[in-house]
Amino acid sequence: MKNGLMRQQYLDLYYFMRLNRAVEDMMVKLFRQNKIVGGLYSSLGQEAVSVGTAYALEKKDWLAPMIRNIGALLVKGVPPRDIFMQHMAKYDSPTKGKDGTSHFGDLENLHIVSPISMLGDLIPVMTGVAMAGRYLGQKIVAMTWIGDGGSSTGVFHEGLNFAAVQKAPFVLVLENNQWAYSTPVKRQVPLENLADRGKAYGISSYTVDGNDVLAVYTAAKEAVDRARNGEGPILIEVKTFRRLGHAQHDPAEYVPKEMRAYWEARDPILLYETFLTGEKLLDEKSKKEMEEKIEKLLSAERDFAENSPMPPAEFAEQGVYCTGDDCHKIRPKWERPIAEVTPPRSSVAAVWTVEGFGSGKGSGGGSAPFHFGDTQKSEEKTEPATGEKPKDTEVSEAVAETIDSAVAKPGKVAGKVSAKPAAKITAKIPAKTPANARAKSHPAPKKSAKPAVASSKTQARKAGR
């Protein structure tokens, strides 16, 4: 697959990966200075995943990041100061200091849905976003991410099945980073490739090297284009490695040293630098200029974040619940005539037709609610010629001859049916004796006179029937 990138786009991928790592390095320093009040989750070693996949989206497309997808936020246009202030719970942050991690979005301009802590829940949410965009005629694609551990949740499977059934323009990036917290993948999934999970839902899937940003971008671009063209959802498994623990409190001592050394030697930024240098797209001068640019940017963004005030105490009771237009004024953005999706043009006749089933003529000549696949379709049937017997189904020649003889000679057939079988049935049933005769031959004792009368009436009723 050719990626079709221009020189500046190659450099963009490099810039965003470097910016991603620099932002997280800056936040580690802020965390150790007790300036970050919430949790801090690193994506060290996974920068190519967030950047490569998000870069394949168009501006109008939607994404929903997880806590390690800071690179995707940067690609979408979120300034580093917003990320800093969000983790520092500052008043100028996107959530006005009401959250200390990355739970924020931008529905109006950047089309970012806030992360959901319950892993897997973003899959049905973004499926709904994709379906809404299709309904409004926006021609968008929705994307979200999930880890190898999150792919074992029930909502992962329910959401992916829902997306598949609806053929939603949705791309799911499955980050196989080898560890679900401290549980290795082999202890939770009996599969070599997690992309195989897409087969259960009849959707296409890719498996790519998550430390090769060009491979990630190329697969993501193809998946996004296919989803936009109506081919339904696509699953991309990226094989990568999280080089730090689950969060700052986790030293990740459970990771074998050999495994860590292997993946550190495959650092995605260093791999890409080697490629750019070999293709003469990057030299030492341009590399140094980019480093200085990032350092200058983050210094200013950090200063802005640190100088932002903490939220006032009285603000705690505000913004807890959405109250309507004074909260936000987001409205559907129609890009197709509303008449196409409203009655009468959207009305569909309540007819359910399946080949082999449906309406048809029964053997009695009337309508039959169901018929089998060997029955002629109603639109293919023709009027029978004069004297011909109409046929509903194809039958064997021997059976047809039996039926024809039965129709031609009904008397003989009736005799055959009613003679011997009737005699046999009669022989098996004992002849009935009138109730009064049985009473005379077997008089009941006086003490049981009443029961005898009742029994006689019962037998009489039976005889009457």
Short mmCIF file of C-alpha atoms in Angstrom, two decimals:
data_model
loop_
_atom_site.label_atom_id
_atom_site.label_comp_id
_atom_site.label_asym_id
_atom_site.label_seq_id
_atom_site.Cartn_x
_atom_site.Cartn_y
_atom_site.Cartn_z
CA MET A 1 0.00 0.00 0.00
CA LYS A 2 1.32 3.42 -0.93
CA ASN A 3 0.77 6.15 1.62
CA GLY A 4 0.82 9.06 -0.84
CA LEU A 5 2.32 11.54 1.65
CA MET A 6 4.03 14.81 0.74
CA ARG A 7 7.31 15.87 2.33
CA GLN A 8 5.62 18.14 4.88
CA GLN A 9 3.26 15.35 5.90
CA TYR A 10 6.20 13.06 6.61
CA LEU A 11 7.64 15.78 8.82
CA ASP A 12 4.25 16.38 10.47
CA LEU A 13 4.18 12.79 11.71
CA TYR A 14 7.65 13.25 13.18
CA TYR A 15 6.75 16.59 14.77
CA PHE A 16 3.60 15.26 16.49
CA MET A 17 5.39 12.18 17.84
CA ARG A 18 8.14 14.38 19.26
CA LEU A 19 5.57 16.80 20.67
CA ASN A 20 3.61 13.92 22.22
CA ARG A 21 6.68 12.66 24.07
CA ALA A 22 7.76 16.16 25.12
CA VAL A 23 4.33 16.97 26.55
CA GLU A 24 4.37 13.81 28.64
CA ASP A 25 7.94 14.47 29.81
CA MET A 26 6.84 17.93 30.92
CA MET A 27 3.88 16.49 32.80
CA VAL A 28 6.12 14.02 34.63
CA LYS A 29 8.09 16.99 35.96
CA LEU A 30 4.90 18.78 36.96
CA PHE A 31 3.66 15.61 38.67
CA ARG A 32 6.83 15.31 40.73
CA GLN A 33 6.43 18.96 41.73
CA ASN A 34 2.91 18.15 43.02
CA LYS A 35 1.40 20.48 40.43
CA ILE A 36 -0.64 17.73 38.80
CA VAL A 37 -3.50 16.75 41.07
CA GLY A 38 -4.82 13.73 39.18
CA GLY A 39 -3.40 10.53 37.77
CA LEU A 40 -0.80 10.55 35.02
CA TYR A 41 -0.78 7.80 32.41
CA SER A 42 2.13 7.52 30.02
CA SER A 43 2.16 6.41 26.39
CA LEU A 44 5.95 6.15 26.17
CA GLY A 45 6.71 3.90 23.23
CA GLN A 46 3.20 4.14 21.77
CA GLU A 47 3.39 7.58 20.16
CA ALA A 48 3.22 6.16 16.63
CA VAL A 49 -0.18 4.62 17.39
CA SER A 50 -2.00 7.79 18.46
CA VAL A 51 -0.33 10.03 15.89
CA GLY A 52 -0.45 7.65 12.93
CA THR A 53 -4.14 6.79 13.32
CA ALA A 54 -5.43 10.29 14.11
CA TYR A 55 -3.45 11.76 11.22
CA ALA A 56 -5.52 9.60 8.83
CA LEU A 57 -8.72 11.45 9.81
CA GLU A 58 -10.14 14.54 8.16
CA LYS A 59 -11.02 17.68 10.08
CA LYS A 60 -14.75 16.87 10.00
CA ASP A 61 -14.21 13.36 11.42
CA TRP A 62 -14.76 12.49 15.07
CA LEU A 63 -12.50 10.77 17.57
CA ALA A 64 -12.72 9.67 21.19
CA PRO A 65 -9.31 9.18 22.85
CA MET A 66 -8.35 7.07 25.81
CA ILE A 67 -6.08 8.38 28.54
CA ARG A 68 -2.91 7.40 26.62
CA ASN A 69 -3.91 9.02 23.33
CA ILE A 70 -2.53 12.50 23.94
CA GLY A 71 -0.88 12.31 20.53
CA ALA A 72 -4.32 12.09 18.90
CA LEU A 73 -5.45 15.20 20.77
CA LEU A 74 -2.41 17.12 19.53
CA VAL A 75 -3.02 16.02 15.94
CA LYS A 76 -6.64 17.15 16.20
CA GLY A 77 -5.56 20.61 17.33
CA VAL A 78 -5.74 20.60 21.13
CA PRO A 79 -3.06 23.02 22.46
CA PRO A 80 -0.63 21.61 25.06
CA ARG A 81 -1.77 24.23 27.59
CA ASP A 82 -5.22 22.63 27.70
CA ILE A 83 -3.65 19.27 28.49
CA PHE A 84 -1.44 20.80 31.19
CA MET A 85 -4.28 22.78 32.80
CA GLN A 86 -6.63 19.83 32.67
CA HIS A 87 -4.22 17.69 34.69
CA MET A 88 -3.54 20.63 37.04
CA ALA A 89 -7.30 21.23 37.55
CA LYS A 90 -7.01 24.89 36.61
CA TYR A 91 -9.95 27.21 36.02
CA ASP A 92 -8.96 27.89 32.41
CA SER A 93 -8.90 24.18 31.57
CA PRO A 94 -11.55 22.68 29.25
CA THR A 95 -13.52 21.38 32.27
CA LYS A 96 -12.89 24.52 34.38
CA GLY A 97 -10.95 22.52 36.97
CA LYS A 98 -13.60 19.87 37.56
CA ASP A 99 -11.39 17.01 36.38
CA GLY A 100 -7.76 16.18 37.04
CA THR A 101 -7.09 13.88 34.09
CA SER A 102 -7.85 13.83 30.37
CA HIS A 103 -11.64 13.58 30.56
CA PHE A 104 -12.47 16.46 28.26
CA GLY A 105 -13.60 16.95 24.70
CA ASP A 106 -14.67 19.53 22.13
CA LEU A 107 -17.96 18.75 20.44
CA GLU A 108 -18.39 22.03 18.59
CA ASN A 109 -15.08 22.66 16.82
CA LEU A 110 -12.61 19.79 17.05
CA HIS A 111 -15.16 16.94 17.18
CA ILE A 112 -13.62 15.20 20.18
CA VAL A 113 -15.71 13.06 22.52
CA SER A 114 -14.46 12.92 26.10
CA PRO A 115 -12.87 9.65 27.27
CA ILE A 116 -15.00 7.25 29.31
CA SER A 117 -13.32 5.52 32.24
CA MET A 118 -15.32 2.32 31.77
CA LEU A 119 -13.14 0.76 29.10
CA GLY A 120 -15.00 -0.36 26.00
CA ASP A 121 -17.96 2.00 26.42
CA LEU A 122 -16.58 4.39 23.81
CA ILE A 123 -17.18 1.75 21.13
CA PRO A 124 -21.02 1.90 21.10
CA VAL A 125 -20.86 5.67 21.73
CA MET A 126 -18.70 6.28 18.68
CA THR A 127 -20.79 3.84 16.66
CA GLY A 128 -23.73 6.10 17.44
CA VAL A 129 -21.73 9.17 16.39
CA ALA A 130 -20.87 7.47 13.11
CA MET A 131 -24.50 6.56 12.47
CA ALA A 132 -25.65 10.10 13.31
CA GLY A 133 -23.18 11.55 10.84
CA ARG A 134 -24.47 9.23 8.15
CA TYR A 135 -28.07 10.16 8.97
CA LEU A 136 -27.26 13.86 8.68
CA GLY A 137 -25.41 13.30 5.42
CA GLN A 138 -22.05 14.47 6.76
CA LYS A 139 -19.92 11.67 5.26
CA ILE A 140 -17.84 11.39 8.45
CA VAL A 141 -15.84 8.61 10.09
CA ALA A 142 -15.67 8.02 13.85
CA MET A 143 -12.61 6.53 15.55
CA THR A 144 -11.70 5.36 19.02
CA TRP A 145 -9.10 3.19 20.72
CA ILE A 146 -9.14 0.23 23.11
CA GLY A 147 -6.39 -1.75 24.85
CA ASP A 148 -5.81 -5.48 24.77
CA GLY A 149 -7.33 -5.77 28.26
CA GLY A 150 -10.36 -3.69 27.30
CA SER A 151 -11.03 -6.00 24.36
CA SER A 152 -12.09 -8.64 26.90
CA THR A 153 -14.99 -6.56 28.22
CA GLY A 154 -18.55 -7.35 27.24
CA VAL A 155 -19.25 -3.91 25.82
CA PHE A 156 -16.33 -4.31 23.40
CA HIS A 157 -18.11 -7.23 21.77
CA GLU A 158 -21.60 -5.75 22.01
CA GLY A 159 -20.44 -2.45 20.56
CA LEU A 160 -18.43 -4.03 17.75
CA ASN A 161 -21.33 -6.30 16.81
CA PHE A 162 -23.67 -3.28 16.82
CA ALA A 163 -21.31 -1.37 14.54
CA ALA A 164 -21.04 -4.36 12.20
CA VAL A 165 -24.80 -4.87 11.95
CA GLN A 166 -25.33 -1.17 11.24
CA LYS A 167 -22.37 -0.98 8.82
CA ALA A 168 -21.34 2.15 10.67
CA PRO A 169 -18.44 4.24 9.29
CA PHE A 170 -16.35 3.44 12.35
CA VAL A 171 -12.68 2.52 12.89
CA LEU A 172 -11.54 0.82 16.10
CA VAL A 173 -7.84 0.82 16.96
CA LEU A 174 -6.91 -2.05 19.29
CA GLU A 175 -3.64 -1.28 21.09
CA ASN A 176 -1.98 -4.57 21.88
CA ASN A 177 0.70 -3.21 24.22
CA GLN A 178 1.39 -6.65 25.74
CA TRP A 179 0.09 -5.87 29.24
CA ALA A 180 -3.36 -5.14 30.72
CA TYR A 181 -1.96 -3.43 33.81
CA SER A 182 0.14 -6.35 35.11
CA THR A 183 -1.61 -9.17 33.22
CA PRO A 184 0.15 -10.40 30.06
CA VAL A 185 -1.95 -10.86 26.94
CA LYS A 186 -1.44 -14.65 26.89
CA ARG A 187 -3.14 -14.89 30.28
CA GLN A 188 -6.31 -13.18 29.08
CA VAL A 189 -6.72 -13.97 25.36
CA PRO A 190 -6.12 -17.34 23.65
CA LEU A 191 -5.28 -15.64 20.35
CA GLU A 192 -2.04 -14.69 18.66
CA ASN A 193 -3.64 -11.82 16.76
CA LEU A 194 -6.39 -9.85 18.47
CA ALA A 195 -7.50 -8.67 15.03
CA ASP A 196 -9.08 -12.12 14.66
CA ARG A 197 -11.84 -10.92 16.96
CA GLY A 198 -13.19 -8.90 14.07
CA LYS A 199 -13.92 -12.10 12.13
CA ALA A 200 -16.66 -13.03 14.59
CA TYR A 201 -18.60 -9.98 13.47
CA GLY A 202 -17.89 -10.21 9.77
CA ILE A 203 -15.73 -7.10 9.57
CA SER A 204 -12.35 -6.48 7.99
CA SER A 205 -9.32 -6.19 10.23
CA TYR A 206 -5.64 -5.28 10.00
CA THR A 207 -2.60 -6.23 12.08
CA VAL A 208 0.24 -3.72 11.89
CA ASP A 209 3.54 -2.87 13.59
CA GLY A 210 2.52 -0.20 16.10
CA ASN A 211 6.07 1.13 16.32
CA ASP A 212 6.21 1.95 12.61
CA VAL A 213 4.28 5.20 12.21
CA LEU A 214 4.10 4.89 8.42
CA ALA A 215 2.64 1.38 8.64
CA VAL A 216 0.12 2.62 11.20
CA TYR A 217 -0.87 5.64 9.12
CA THR A 218 -1.15 3.65 5.89
CA ALA A 219 -3.44 1.04 7.45
CA ALA A 220 -5.51 3.71 9.20
CA LYS A 221 -5.90 5.78 6.03
CA GLU A 222 -7.11 2.77 4.08
CA ALA A 223 -9.50 1.81 6.88
CA VAL A 224 -10.88 5.36 7.14
CA ASP A 225 -11.40 5.57 3.37
CA ARG A 226 -13.17 2.21 3.28
CA ALA A 227 -15.43 3.13 6.19
CA ARG A 228 -16.27 6.46 4.57
CA ASN A 229 -17.18 4.68 1.33
CA GLY A 230 -19.77 2.52 3.08
CA GLU A 231 -17.85 -0.70 3.74
CA GLY A 232 -18.73 -0.67 7.42
CA PRO A 233 -16.51 -0.75 10.52
CA ILE A 234 -12.89 -1.89 10.49
CA LEU A 235 -10.67 -3.14 13.31
CA ILE A 236 -6.95 -2.32 13.38
CA GLU A 237 -4.70 -4.19 15.80
CA VAL A 238 -1.43 -2.37 16.47
CA LYS A 239 1.28 -4.41 18.17
CA THR A 240 3.31 -2.15 20.43
CA PHE A 241 4.62 -1.90 23.99
CA ARG A 242 3.96 0.40 26.95
CA ARG A 243 7.42 1.13 28.33
CA LEU A 244 6.18 2.55 31.63
CA GLY A 245 3.74 1.14 34.17
CA HIS A 246 0.01 1.61 34.27
CA ALA A 247 0.46 5.03 35.91
CA GLN A 248 3.10 6.95 37.87
CA HIS A 249 2.57 4.78 40.93
CA ASP A 250 3.40 1.58 39.00
CA PRO A 251 7.13 0.74 38.45
CA ALA A 252 6.13 -2.19 36.17
CA GLU A 253 8.63 -4.56 37.77
CA TYR A 254 6.52 -7.45 36.51
CA VAL A 255 7.83 -6.88 32.94
CA PRO A 256 10.76 -9.16 32.04
CA LYS A 257 13.97 -7.21 31.44
CA GLU A 258 14.52 -8.93 28.10
CA MET A 259 11.12 -7.82 26.85
CA ARG A 260 11.68 -4.24 27.90
CA ALA A 261 15.12 -4.16 26.23
CA TYR A 262 13.70 -5.53 22.98
CA TRP A 263 11.02 -2.85 22.70
CA GLU A 264 13.26 -0.02 23.82
CA ALA A 265 15.52 -0.85 20.88
CA ARG A 266 12.45 -0.43 18.66
CA ASP A 267 11.59 3.09 19.80
CA PRO A 268 9.09 4.47 17.24
CA ILE A 269 10.65 7.93 17.12
CA LEU A 270 14.17 6.61 16.56
CA LEU A 271 12.92 4.18 13.91
CA TYR A 272 11.19 7.00 12.07
CA GLU A 273 14.22 9.27 12.36
CA THR A 274 16.29 6.61 10.64
CA PHE A 275 13.75 6.41 7.82
CA LEU A 276 13.54 10.20 7.36
CA THR A 277 17.31 10.53 7.35
CA GLY A 278 17.68 7.73 4.83
CA GLU A 279 15.11 9.36 2.55
CA LYS A 280 16.85 12.73 2.98
CA LEU A 281 13.68 14.23 4.47
CA LEU A 282 15.41 15.16 7.75
CA ASP A 283 18.91 16.31 8.61
CA GLU A 284 20.58 17.43 11.83
CA LYS A 285 19.83 21.09 11.20
CA SER A 286 16.08 20.61 10.64
CA LYS A 287 15.96 18.19 13.56
CA LYS A 288 17.53 20.74 15.91
CA GLU A 289 15.17 23.46 14.66
CA MET A 290 12.19 21.24 15.41
CA GLU A 291 13.48 20.46 18.92
CA GLU A 292 13.91 24.18 19.64
CA LYS A 293 10.45 24.92 18.31
CA ILE A 294 8.87 22.30 20.60
CA GLU A 295 10.89 23.46 23.61
CA LYS A 296 9.87 27.09 23.09
CA LEU A 297 6.22 26.16 22.61
CA LEU A 298 5.99 23.98 25.72
CA SER A 299 7.80 26.52 27.88
CA ALA A 300 5.17 29.13 27.03
CA GLU A 301 2.30 26.65 27.40
CA ARG A 302 3.55 25.50 30.80
CA ASP A 303 3.87 29.10 32.03
CA PHE A 304 0.34 29.86 30.90
CA ALA A 305 -0.98 26.77 32.70
CA GLU A 306 0.88 27.51 35.92
CA ASN A 307 -0.38 31.11 35.97
CA SER A 308 -3.96 30.04 35.43
CA PRO A 309 -6.00 30.36 38.66
CA MET A 310 -7.62 27.52 40.54
CA PRO A 311 -11.42 27.46 40.26
CA PRO A 312 -13.30 29.52 42.87
CA ALA A 313 -15.10 27.56 45.59
CA GLU A 314 -18.55 28.82 44.56
CA PHE A 315 -18.03 27.30 41.10
CA ALA A 316 -18.28 23.78 42.56
CA GLU A 317 -22.07 23.76 42.29
CA GLN A 318 -22.12 25.00 38.70
CA GLY A 319 -21.81 22.97 35.54
CA VAL A 320 -22.66 19.69 37.21
CA TYR A 321 -25.69 19.03 34.99
CA CYS A 322 -26.46 20.22 31.48
CA THR A 323 -29.29 22.74 31.66
CA GLY A 324 -29.89 23.32 27.96
CA ASP A 325 -28.91 26.24 25.80
CA ASP A 326 -27.15 28.07 28.61
CA CYS A 327 -24.85 25.01 28.84
CA HIS A 328 -24.25 24.47 25.13
CA LYS A 329 -26.06 25.23 21.90
CA ILE A 330 -25.05 22.27 19.78
CA ARG A 331 -27.53 21.56 17.01
CA PRO A 332 -27.62 18.93 14.24
CA LYS A 333 -25.71 20.05 11.18
CA TRP A 334 -27.72 18.79 8.25
CA GLU A 335 -25.88 18.22 5.01
CA ARG A 336 -28.75 16.52 3.23
CA PRO A 337 -32.43 17.47 2.74
CA ILE A 338 -34.37 16.64 5.90
CA ALA A 339 -37.23 15.46 3.67
CA GLU A 340 -35.15 12.42 2.71
CA VAL A 341 -35.30 11.04 6.23
CA THR A 342 -38.81 12.15 7.23
CA PRO A 343 -42.23 10.87 6.06
CA PRO A 344 -43.50 10.39 3.48
CA ARG A 345 -40.21 9.87 1.63
CA SER A 346 -38.72 7.87 4.47
CA SER A 347 -41.76 5.59 4.81
CA VAL A 348 -41.17 1.95 4.00
CA ALA A 349 -43.91 -0.59 3.36
CA ALA A 350 -44.13 -3.14 6.16
CA VAL A 351 -43.35 -6.07 3.87
CA TRP A 352 -40.88 -8.76 4.78
CA THR A 353 -39.77 -10.80 1.80
CA VAL A 354 -37.16 -13.54 1.95
CA GLU A 355 -36.36 -15.87 -0.91
CA GLY A 356 -37.97 -19.22 -0.19
CA PHE A 357 -40.46 -17.80 2.31
CA GLY A 358 -43.28 -15.30 2.13
CA SER A 359 -46.66 -15.32 0.41
CA GLY A 360 -47.67 -18.02 -2.07
CA LYS A 361 -50.46 -20.38 -3.04
CA GLY A 362 -51.06 -23.39 -0.87
CA SER A 363 -52.20 -26.79 -2.15
CA GLY A 364 -55.76 -25.79 -1.35
CA GLY A 365 -55.57 -22.86 -3.75
CA GLY A 366 -55.62 -20.20 -1.04
CA SER A 367 -52.87 -18.05 0.39
CA ALA A 368 -50.23 -19.75 2.48
CA PRO A 369 -48.10 -17.70 4.90
CA PHE A 370 -44.99 -19.78 4.29
CA HIS A 371 -43.66 -22.00 1.58
CA PHE A 372 -40.38 -23.70 0.89
CA GLY A 373 -37.47 -22.93 -1.37
CA ASP A 374 -38.57 -25.41 -4.04
CA THR A 375 -41.81 -23.49 -4.56
CA GLN A 376 -41.98 -21.22 -7.55
CA LYS A 377 -41.91 -17.51 -6.73
CA SER A 378 -45.28 -15.86 -7.12
CA GLU A 379 -44.06 -13.45 -9.81
CA GLU A 380 -42.69 -16.35 -11.85
CA LYS A 381 -45.92 -18.40 -11.85
CA THR A 382 -48.03 -18.53 -15.00
CA GLU A 383 -51.63 -19.54 -15.57
CA PRO A 384 -51.90 -23.32 -16.20
CA ALA A 385 -53.04 -24.48 -19.63
CA THR A 386 -56.62 -25.76 -20.02
CA GLY A 387 -57.02 -29.21 -18.54
CA GLU A 388 -53.72 -29.09 -16.64
CA LYS A 389 -53.58 -29.49 -12.89
CA PRO A 390 -51.85 -26.54 -11.13
CA LYS A 391 -48.83 -27.58 -9.12
CA ASP A 392 -47.55 -25.79 -6.04
CA THR A 393 -44.39 -27.78 -5.53
CA GLU A 394 -42.05 -30.01 -7.43
CA VAL A 395 -42.69 -33.67 -6.49
CA SER A 396 -41.07 -36.90 -7.55
CA GLU A 397 -42.51 -38.76 -10.56
CA ALA A 398 -43.56 -41.76 -8.45
CA VAL A 399 -45.45 -39.60 -5.98
CA ALA A 400 -47.10 -37.70 -8.83
CA GLU A 401 -48.38 -40.97 -10.35
CA THR A 402 -49.86 -42.04 -6.99
CA ILE A 403 -51.64 -38.72 -6.63
CA ASP A 404 -52.96 -38.86 -10.21
CA SER A 405 -54.36 -42.39 -9.73
CA ALA A 406 -56.02 -41.33 -6.50
CA VAL A 407 -57.74 -38.46 -8.24
CA ALA A 408 -58.80 -40.60 -11.21
CA LYS A 409 -60.25 -43.51 -9.13
CA PRO A 410 -61.51 -42.14 -5.82
CA GLY A 411 -63.77 -45.12 -5.11
CA LYS A 412 -61.03 -47.71 -5.16
CA VAL A 413 -58.76 -45.57 -3.10
CA ALA A 414 -61.50 -45.00 -0.55
CA GLY A 415 -62.13 -48.76 -0.37
CA LYS A 416 -58.50 -49.44 0.26
CA VAL A 417 -58.38 -46.90 3.02
CA SER A 418 -61.56 -47.93 4.84
CA ALA A 419 -61.45 -51.78 4.71
CA LYS A 420 -58.67 -53.50 6.59
CA PRO A 421 -57.51 -50.66 8.82
CA ALA A 422 -61.06 -50.12 10.08
CA ALA A 423 -61.41 -53.81 10.92
CA LYS A 424 -58.20 -53.84 12.84
CA ILE A 425 -59.19 -50.80 14.84
CA THR A 426 -62.61 -52.28 15.65
CA ALA A 427 -61.08 -55.55 16.82
CA LYS A 428 -58.90 -53.80 19.34
CA ILE A 429 -61.83 -51.97 21.02
CA PRO A 430 -64.08 -54.20 23.22
CA ALA A 431 -67.81 -54.07 22.54
CA LYS A 432 -69.70 -51.77 24.87
CA THR A 433 -72.34 -53.23 27.22
CA PRO A 434 -75.38 -51.15 28.16
CA ALA A 435 -75.12 -49.71 31.59
CA ASN A 436 -78.37 -51.30 32.89
CA ALA A 437 -77.30 -54.76 31.70
CA ARG A 438 -74.03 -54.51 33.55
CA ALA A 439 -75.85 -53.35 36.67
CA LYS A 440 -78.14 -56.43 36.60
CA SER A 441 -75.36 -58.96 36.07
CA HIS A 442 -73.21 -57.39 38.78
CA PRO A 443 -75.52 -55.96 41.46
CA ALA A 444 -73.73 -53.66 43.86
CA PRO A 445 -73.93 -54.17 47.64
CA LYS A 446 -76.50 -52.05 49.47
CA LYS A 447 -73.84 -50.12 51.36
CA SER A 448 -72.43 -48.87 48.03
CA ALA A 449 -75.77 -48.09 46.42
CA LYS A 450 -75.12 -44.38 45.97
CA PRO A 451 -71.72 -44.90 44.36
CA ALA A 452 -73.26 -47.51 42.08
CA VAL A 453 -75.91 -45.03 40.91
CA ALA A 454 -73.23 -42.42 40.30
CA SER A 455 -71.15 -44.93 38.41
CA SER A 456 -74.17 -45.90 36.34
CA LYS A 457 -74.80 -42.27 35.40
CA THR A 458 -71.18 -41.81 34.49
CA GLN A 459 -71.18 -44.88 32.28
CA ALA A 460 -74.37 -43.69 30.67
CA ARG A 461 -72.82 -40.34 29.85
CA LYS A 462 -69.82 -42.11 28.36
CA ALA A 463 -72.09 -44.34 26.30
CA GLY A 464 -73.91 -41.25 25.07
CA ARG A 465 -70.69 -39.74 23.90
#
